[in-house]
Short mmCIF file of N, CA, C and O in Angstrom, two decimals:
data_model
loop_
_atom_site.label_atom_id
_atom_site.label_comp_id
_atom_site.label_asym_id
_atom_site.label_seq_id
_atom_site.Cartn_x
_atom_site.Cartn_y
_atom_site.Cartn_z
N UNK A 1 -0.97 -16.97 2.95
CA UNK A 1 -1.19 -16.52 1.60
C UNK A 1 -1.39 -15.00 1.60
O UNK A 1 -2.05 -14.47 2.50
N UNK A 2 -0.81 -14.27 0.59
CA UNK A 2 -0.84 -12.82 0.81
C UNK A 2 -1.65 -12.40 -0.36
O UNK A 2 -1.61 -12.96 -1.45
N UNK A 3 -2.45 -11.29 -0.04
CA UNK A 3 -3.49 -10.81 -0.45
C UNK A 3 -3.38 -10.34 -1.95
O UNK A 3 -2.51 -9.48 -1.91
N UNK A 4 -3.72 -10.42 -2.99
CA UNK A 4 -3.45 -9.55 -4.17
C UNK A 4 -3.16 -8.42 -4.09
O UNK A 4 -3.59 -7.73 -3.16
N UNK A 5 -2.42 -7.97 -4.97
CA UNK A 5 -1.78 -6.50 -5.22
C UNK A 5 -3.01 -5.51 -5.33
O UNK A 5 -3.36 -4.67 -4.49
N UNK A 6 -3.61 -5.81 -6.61
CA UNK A 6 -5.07 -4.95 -7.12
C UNK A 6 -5.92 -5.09 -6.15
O UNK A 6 -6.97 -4.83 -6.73
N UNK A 7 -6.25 -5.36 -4.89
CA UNK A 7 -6.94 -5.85 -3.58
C UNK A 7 -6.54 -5.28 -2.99
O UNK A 7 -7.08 -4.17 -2.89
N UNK A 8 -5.39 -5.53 -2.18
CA UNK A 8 -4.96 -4.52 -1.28
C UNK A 8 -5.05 -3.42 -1.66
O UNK A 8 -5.37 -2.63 -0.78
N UNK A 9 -4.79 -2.72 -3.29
CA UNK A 9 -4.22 -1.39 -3.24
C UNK A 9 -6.03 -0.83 -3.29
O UNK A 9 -6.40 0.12 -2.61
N UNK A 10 -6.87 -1.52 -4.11
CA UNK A 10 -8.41 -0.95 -4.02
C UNK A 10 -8.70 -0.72 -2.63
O UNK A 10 -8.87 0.40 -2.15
N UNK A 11 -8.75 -1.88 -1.94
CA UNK A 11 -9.27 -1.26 0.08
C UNK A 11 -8.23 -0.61 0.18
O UNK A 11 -8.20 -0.87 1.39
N UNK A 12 -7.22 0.08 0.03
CA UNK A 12 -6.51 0.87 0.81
C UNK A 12 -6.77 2.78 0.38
O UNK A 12 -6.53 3.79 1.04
N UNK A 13 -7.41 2.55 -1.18
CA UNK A 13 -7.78 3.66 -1.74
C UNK A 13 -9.53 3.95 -1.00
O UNK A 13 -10.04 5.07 -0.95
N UNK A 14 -10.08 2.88 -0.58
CA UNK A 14 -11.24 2.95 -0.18
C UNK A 14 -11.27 3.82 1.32
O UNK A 14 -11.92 4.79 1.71
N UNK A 15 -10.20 2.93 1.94
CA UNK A 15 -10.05 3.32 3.49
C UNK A 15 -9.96 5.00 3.41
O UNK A 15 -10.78 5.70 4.00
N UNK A 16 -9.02 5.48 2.72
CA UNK A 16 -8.40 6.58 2.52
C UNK A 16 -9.71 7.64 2.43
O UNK A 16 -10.10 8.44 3.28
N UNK A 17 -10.23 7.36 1.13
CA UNK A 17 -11.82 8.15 0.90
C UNK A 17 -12.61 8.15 2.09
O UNK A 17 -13.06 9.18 2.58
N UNK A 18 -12.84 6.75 2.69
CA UNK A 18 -13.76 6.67 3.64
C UNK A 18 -13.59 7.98 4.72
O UNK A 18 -14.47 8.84 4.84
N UNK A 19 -12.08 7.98 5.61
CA UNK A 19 -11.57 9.19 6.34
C UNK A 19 -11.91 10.59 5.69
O UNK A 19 -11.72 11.54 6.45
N UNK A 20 -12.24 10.80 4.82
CA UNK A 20 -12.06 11.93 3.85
C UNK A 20 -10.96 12.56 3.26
O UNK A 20 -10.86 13.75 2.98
N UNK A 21 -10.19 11.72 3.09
CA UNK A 21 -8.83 12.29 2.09
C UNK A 21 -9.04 11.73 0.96
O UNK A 21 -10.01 11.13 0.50
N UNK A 22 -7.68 12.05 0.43
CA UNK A 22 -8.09 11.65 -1.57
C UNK A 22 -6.43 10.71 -1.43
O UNK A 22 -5.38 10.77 -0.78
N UNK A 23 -7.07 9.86 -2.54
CA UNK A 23 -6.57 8.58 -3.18
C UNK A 23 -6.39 8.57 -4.43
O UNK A 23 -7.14 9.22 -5.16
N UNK A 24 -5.29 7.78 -4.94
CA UNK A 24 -5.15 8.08 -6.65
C UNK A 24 -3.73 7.03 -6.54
O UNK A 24 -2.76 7.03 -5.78
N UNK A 25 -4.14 6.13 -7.70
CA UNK A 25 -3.02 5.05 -8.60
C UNK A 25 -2.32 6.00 -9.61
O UNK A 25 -3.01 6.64 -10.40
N UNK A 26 -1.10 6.11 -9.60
CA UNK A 26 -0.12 6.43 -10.46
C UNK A 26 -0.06 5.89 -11.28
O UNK A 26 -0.11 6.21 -12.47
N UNK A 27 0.12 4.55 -10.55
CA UNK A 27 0.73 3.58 -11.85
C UNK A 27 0.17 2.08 -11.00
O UNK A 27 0.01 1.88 -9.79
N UNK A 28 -0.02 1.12 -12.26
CA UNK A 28 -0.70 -0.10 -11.82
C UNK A 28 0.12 -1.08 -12.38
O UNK A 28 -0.04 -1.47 -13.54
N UNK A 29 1.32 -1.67 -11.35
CA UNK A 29 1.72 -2.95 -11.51
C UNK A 29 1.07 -4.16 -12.32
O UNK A 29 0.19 -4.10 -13.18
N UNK A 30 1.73 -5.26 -11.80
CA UNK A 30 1.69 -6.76 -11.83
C UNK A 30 -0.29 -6.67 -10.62
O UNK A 30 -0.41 -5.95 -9.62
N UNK A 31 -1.38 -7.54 -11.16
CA UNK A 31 -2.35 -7.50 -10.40
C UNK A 31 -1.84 -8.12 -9.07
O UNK A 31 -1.84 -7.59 -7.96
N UNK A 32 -1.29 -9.71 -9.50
CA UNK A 32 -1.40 -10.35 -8.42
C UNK A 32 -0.40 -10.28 -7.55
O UNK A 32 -0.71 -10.36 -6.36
N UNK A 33 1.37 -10.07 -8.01
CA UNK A 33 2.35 -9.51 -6.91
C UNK A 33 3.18 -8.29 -6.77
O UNK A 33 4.24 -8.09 -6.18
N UNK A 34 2.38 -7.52 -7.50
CA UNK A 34 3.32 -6.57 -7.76
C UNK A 34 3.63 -5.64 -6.48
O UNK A 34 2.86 -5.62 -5.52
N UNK A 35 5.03 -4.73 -6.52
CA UNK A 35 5.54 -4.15 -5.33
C UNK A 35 4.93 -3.03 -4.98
O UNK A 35 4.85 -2.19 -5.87
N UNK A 36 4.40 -2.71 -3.76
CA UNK A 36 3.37 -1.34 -3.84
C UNK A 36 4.61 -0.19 -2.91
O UNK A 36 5.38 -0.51 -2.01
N UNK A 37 4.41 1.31 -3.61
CA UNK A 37 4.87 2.07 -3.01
C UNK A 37 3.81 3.23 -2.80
O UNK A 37 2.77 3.35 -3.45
N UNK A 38 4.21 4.02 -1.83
CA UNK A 38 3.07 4.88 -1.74
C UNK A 38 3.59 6.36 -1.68
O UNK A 38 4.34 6.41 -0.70
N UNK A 39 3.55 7.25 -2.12
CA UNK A 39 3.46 9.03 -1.82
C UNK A 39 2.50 9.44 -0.89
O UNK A 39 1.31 9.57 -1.20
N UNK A 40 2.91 9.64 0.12
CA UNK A 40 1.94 10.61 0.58
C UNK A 40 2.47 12.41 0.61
O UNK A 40 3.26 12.93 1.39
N UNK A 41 2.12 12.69 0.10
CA UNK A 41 1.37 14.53 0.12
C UNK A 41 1.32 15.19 1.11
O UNK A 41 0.58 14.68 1.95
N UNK A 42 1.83 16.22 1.45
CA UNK A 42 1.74 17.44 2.46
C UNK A 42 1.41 18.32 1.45
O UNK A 42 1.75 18.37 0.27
N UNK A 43 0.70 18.99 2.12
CA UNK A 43 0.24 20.61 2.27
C UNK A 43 1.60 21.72 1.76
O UNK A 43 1.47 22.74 1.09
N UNK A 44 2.88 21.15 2.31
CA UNK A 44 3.75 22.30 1.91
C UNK A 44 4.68 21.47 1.33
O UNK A 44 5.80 21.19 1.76
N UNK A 45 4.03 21.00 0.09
CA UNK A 45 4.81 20.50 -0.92
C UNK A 45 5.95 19.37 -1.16
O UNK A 45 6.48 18.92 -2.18
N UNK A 46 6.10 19.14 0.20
CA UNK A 46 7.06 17.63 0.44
C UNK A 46 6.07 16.58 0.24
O UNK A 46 4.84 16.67 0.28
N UNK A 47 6.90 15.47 0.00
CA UNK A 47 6.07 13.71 0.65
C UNK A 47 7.06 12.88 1.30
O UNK A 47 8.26 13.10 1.46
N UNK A 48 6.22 11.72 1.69
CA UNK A 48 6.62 10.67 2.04
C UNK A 48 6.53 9.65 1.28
O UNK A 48 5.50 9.32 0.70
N UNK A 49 7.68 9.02 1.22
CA UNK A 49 7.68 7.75 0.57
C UNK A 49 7.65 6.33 1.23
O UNK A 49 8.62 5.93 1.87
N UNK A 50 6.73 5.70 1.10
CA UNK A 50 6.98 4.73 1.86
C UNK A 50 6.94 3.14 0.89
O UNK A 50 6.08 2.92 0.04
N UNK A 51 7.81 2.37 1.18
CA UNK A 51 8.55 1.04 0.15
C UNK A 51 7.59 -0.10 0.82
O UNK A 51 6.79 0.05 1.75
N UNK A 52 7.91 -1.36 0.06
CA UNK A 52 7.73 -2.66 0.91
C UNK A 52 8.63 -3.01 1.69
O UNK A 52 9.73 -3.06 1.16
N UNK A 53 8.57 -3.36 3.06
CA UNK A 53 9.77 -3.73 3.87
C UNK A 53 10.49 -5.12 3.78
O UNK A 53 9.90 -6.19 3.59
N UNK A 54 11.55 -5.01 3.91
CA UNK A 54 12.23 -6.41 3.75
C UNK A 54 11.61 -7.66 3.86
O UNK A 54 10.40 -7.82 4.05
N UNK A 55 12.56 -8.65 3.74
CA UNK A 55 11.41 -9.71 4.18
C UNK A 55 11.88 -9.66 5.60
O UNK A 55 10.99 -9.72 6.45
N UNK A 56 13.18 -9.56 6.04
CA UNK A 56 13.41 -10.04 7.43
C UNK A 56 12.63 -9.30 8.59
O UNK A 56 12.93 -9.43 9.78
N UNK A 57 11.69 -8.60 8.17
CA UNK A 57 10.58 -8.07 8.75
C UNK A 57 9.10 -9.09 9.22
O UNK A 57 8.19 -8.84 10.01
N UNK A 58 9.33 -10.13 8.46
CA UNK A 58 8.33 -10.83 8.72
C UNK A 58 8.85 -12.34 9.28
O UNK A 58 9.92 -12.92 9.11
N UNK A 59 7.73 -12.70 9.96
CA UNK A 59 7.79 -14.11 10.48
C UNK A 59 6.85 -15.22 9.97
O UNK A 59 6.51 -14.91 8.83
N UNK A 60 6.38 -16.24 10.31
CA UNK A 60 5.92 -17.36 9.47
C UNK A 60 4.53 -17.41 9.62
O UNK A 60 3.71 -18.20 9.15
N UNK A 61 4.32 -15.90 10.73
CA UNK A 61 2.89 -16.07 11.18
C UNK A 61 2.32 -14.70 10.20
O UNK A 61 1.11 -14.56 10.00
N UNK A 62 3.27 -13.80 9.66
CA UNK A 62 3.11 -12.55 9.17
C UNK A 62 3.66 -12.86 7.54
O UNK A 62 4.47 -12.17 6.91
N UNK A 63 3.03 -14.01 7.12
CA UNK A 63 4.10 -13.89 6.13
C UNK A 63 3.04 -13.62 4.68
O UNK A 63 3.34 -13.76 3.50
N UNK A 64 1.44 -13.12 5.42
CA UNK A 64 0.76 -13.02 4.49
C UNK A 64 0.46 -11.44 4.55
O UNK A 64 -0.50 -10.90 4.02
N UNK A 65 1.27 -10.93 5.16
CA UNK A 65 0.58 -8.90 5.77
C UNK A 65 1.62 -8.07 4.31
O UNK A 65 2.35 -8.59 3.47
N UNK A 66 1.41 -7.24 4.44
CA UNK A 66 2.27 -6.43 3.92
C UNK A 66 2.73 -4.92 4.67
O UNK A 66 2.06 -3.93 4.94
N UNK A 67 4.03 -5.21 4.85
CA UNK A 67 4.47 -3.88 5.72
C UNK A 67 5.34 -3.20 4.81
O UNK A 67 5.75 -3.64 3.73
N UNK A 68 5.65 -1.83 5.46
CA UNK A 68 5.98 -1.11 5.12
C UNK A 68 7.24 0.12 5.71
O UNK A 68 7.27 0.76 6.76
N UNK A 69 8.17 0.11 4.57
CA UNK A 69 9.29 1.36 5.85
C UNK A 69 8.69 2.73 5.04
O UNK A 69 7.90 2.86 4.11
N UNK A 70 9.35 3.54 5.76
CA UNK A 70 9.44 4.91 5.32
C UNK A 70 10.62 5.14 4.43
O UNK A 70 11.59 4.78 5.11
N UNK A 71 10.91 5.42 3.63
CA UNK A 71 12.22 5.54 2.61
C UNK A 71 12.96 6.51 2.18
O UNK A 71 14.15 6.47 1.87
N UNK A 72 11.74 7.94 2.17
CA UNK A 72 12.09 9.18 2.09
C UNK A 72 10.96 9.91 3.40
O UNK A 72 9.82 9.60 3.73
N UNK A 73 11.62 10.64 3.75
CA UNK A 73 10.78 11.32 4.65
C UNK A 73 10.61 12.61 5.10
O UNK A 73 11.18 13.02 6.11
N UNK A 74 9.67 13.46 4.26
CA UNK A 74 9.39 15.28 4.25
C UNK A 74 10.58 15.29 3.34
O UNK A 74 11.63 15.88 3.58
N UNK A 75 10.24 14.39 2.01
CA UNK A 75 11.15 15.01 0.77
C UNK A 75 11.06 15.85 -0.41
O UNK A 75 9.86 16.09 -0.58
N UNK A 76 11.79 16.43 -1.34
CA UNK A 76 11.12 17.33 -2.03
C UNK A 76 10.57 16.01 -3.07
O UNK A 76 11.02 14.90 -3.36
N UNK A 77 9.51 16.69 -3.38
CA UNK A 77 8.85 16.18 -4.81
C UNK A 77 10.05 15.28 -5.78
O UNK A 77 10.00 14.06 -5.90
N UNK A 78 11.11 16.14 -6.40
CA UNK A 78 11.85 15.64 -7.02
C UNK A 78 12.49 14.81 -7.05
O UNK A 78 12.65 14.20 -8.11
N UNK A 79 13.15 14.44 -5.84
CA UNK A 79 13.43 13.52 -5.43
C UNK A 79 12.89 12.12 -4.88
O UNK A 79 13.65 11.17 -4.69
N UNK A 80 12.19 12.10 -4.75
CA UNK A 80 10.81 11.22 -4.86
C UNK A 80 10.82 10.09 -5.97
O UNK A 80 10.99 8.87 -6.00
N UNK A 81 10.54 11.20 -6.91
CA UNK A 81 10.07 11.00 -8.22
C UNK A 81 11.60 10.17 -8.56
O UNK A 81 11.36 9.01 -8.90
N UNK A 82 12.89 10.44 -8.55
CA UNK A 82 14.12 10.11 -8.89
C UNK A 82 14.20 8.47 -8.48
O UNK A 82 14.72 7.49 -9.02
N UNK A 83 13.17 8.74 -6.87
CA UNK A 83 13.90 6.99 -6.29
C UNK A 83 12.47 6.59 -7.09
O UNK A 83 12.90 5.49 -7.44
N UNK A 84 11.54 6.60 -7.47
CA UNK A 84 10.92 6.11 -8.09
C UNK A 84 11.35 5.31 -9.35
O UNK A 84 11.48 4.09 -9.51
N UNK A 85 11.60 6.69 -10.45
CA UNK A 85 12.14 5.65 -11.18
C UNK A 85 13.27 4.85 -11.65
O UNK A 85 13.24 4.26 -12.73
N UNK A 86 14.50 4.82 -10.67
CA UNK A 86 15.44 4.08 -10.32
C UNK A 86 14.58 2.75 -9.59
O UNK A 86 14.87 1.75 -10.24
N UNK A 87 13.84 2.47 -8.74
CA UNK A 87 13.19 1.40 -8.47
C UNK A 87 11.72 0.91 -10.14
O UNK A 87 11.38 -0.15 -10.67
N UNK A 88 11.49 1.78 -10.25
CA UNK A 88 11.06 1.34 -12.06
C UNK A 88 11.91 0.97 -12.95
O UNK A 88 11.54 -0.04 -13.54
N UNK A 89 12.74 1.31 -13.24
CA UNK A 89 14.21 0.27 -14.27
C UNK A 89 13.93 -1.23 -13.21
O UNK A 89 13.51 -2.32 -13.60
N UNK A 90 14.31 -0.87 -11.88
CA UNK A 90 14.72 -2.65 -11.47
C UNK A 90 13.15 -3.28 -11.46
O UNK A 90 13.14 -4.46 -11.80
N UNK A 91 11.95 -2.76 -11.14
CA UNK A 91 11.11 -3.68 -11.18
C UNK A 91 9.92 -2.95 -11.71
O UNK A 91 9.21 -2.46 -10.84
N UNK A 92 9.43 -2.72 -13.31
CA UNK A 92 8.64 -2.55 -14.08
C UNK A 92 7.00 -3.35 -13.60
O UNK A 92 6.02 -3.47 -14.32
N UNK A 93 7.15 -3.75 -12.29
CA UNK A 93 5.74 -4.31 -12.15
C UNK A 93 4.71 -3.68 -10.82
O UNK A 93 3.62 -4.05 -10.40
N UNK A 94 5.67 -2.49 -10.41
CA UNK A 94 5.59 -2.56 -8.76
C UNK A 94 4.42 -1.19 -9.49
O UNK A 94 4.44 -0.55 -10.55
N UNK A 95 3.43 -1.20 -8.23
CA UNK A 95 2.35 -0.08 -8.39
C UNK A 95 2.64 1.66 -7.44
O UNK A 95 3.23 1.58 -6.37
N UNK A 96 2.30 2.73 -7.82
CA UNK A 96 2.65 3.42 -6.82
C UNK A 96 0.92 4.54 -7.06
O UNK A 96 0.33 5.09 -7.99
N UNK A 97 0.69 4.29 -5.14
CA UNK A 97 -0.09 4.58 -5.00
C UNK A 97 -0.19 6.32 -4.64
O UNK A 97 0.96 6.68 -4.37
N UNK A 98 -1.04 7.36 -4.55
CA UNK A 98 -0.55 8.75 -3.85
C UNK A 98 -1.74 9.09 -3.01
O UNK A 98 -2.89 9.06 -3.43
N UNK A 99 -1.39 9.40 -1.83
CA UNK A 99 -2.08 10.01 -0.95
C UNK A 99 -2.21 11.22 -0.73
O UNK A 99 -1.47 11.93 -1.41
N UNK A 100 -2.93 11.78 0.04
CA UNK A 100 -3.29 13.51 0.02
C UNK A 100 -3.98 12.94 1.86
O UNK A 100 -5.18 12.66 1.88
N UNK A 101 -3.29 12.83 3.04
CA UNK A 101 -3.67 12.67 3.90
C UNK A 101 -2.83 13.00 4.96
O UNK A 101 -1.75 12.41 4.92
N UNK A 102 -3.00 13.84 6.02
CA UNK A 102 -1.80 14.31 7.07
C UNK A 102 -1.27 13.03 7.96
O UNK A 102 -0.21 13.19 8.56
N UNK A 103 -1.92 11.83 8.08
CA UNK A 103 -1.83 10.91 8.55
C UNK A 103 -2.43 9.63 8.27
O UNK A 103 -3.63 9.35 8.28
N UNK A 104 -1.34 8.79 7.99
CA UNK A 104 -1.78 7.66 7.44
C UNK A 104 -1.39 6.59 8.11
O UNK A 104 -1.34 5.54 7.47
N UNK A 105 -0.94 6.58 9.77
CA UNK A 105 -0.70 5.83 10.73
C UNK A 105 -1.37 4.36 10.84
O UNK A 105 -0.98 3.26 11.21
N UNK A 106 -2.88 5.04 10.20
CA UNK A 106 -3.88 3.90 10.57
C UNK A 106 -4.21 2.92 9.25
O UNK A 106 -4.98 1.96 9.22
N UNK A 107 -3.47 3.43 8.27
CA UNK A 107 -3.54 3.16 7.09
C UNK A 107 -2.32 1.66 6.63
O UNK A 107 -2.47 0.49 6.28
N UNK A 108 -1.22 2.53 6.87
CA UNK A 108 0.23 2.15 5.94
C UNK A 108 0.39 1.24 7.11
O UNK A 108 0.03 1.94 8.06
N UNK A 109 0.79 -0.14 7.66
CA UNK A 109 1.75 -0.71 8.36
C UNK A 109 2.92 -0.18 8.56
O UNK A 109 3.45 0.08 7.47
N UNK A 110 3.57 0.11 9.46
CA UNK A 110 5.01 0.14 9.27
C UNK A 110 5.87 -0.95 9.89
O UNK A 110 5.51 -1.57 10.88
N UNK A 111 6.99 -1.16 9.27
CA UNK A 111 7.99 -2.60 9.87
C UNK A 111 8.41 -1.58 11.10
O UNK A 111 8.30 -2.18 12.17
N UNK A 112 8.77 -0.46 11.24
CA UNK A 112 9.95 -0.50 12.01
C UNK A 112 9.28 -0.17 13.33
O UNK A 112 9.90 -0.02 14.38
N UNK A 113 7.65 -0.05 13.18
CA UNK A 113 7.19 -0.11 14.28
C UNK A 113 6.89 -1.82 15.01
O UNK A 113 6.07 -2.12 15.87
N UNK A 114 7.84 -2.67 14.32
CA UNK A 114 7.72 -4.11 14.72
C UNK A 114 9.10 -4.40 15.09
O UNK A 114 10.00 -3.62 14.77
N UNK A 115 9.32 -5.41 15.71
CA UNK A 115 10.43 -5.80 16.14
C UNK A 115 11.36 -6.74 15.02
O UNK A 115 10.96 -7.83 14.61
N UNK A 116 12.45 -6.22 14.67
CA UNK A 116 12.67 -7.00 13.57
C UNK A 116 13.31 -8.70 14.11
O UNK A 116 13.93 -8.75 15.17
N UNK A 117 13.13 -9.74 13.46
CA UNK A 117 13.44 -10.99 13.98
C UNK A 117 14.85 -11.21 14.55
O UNK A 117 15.28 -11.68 15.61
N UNK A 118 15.57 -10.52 13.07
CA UNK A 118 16.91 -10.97 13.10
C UNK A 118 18.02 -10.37 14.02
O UNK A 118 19.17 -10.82 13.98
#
């Protein structure tokens, strides 16, 4: 069973503060499934974007985690913002979270640091 949307994304804004960086909801999906994306923030004006990862990322033992790829990476602002809301037309429910943290390794899952099944 996978965790609520409004759950995950609250402890993940918590974790963030806890380290001492800053946290902030853009925008607030669907509570219980909605798709989370995240910005993270540099210092010299790029971010990172990071999506929900496929499903073929997960297995029957992982099928309650939520991972994550990288999608854009050290992009300008603008562009960002573009795949944003091209993924807002297709799914009006998904949340996007923004970070202000040089590293969020310990934070974000990533898929592609997993072995994919298929």
């Amino acid at each position: 069973m996978r965790l609520r949307t409004d759950i995950f994304v609250s402890a993940l804004v918590r974790r963030v503060f806890a380290r001492g960086d800053f946290a902030a909801v853009e925008r607030k999906g669907a509570e219980a499934a909605g798709a989370i994306f995240i910005r993270q923030h540099f210092r010299d004006g790029l971010e990172t974007l990071y999506a929900p990862a496929p499903q073929s990322f997960f297995d029957e033992e992982d099928s309650g985690m939520r991972l994550f790829e990288i999608r854009l990476e050290k992009a300008e602002a603008e562009k960002v913002r573009e795949l944003l809301d091209r993924e807002r037309k297709f799914d009006p429910d998904l949340w996007i979270v923004e970070l202000e943290a040089d590293d969020v390794a310990e934070i974000v899952p990533l898929a592609d640091e997993r072995k994919n099944p298929l």
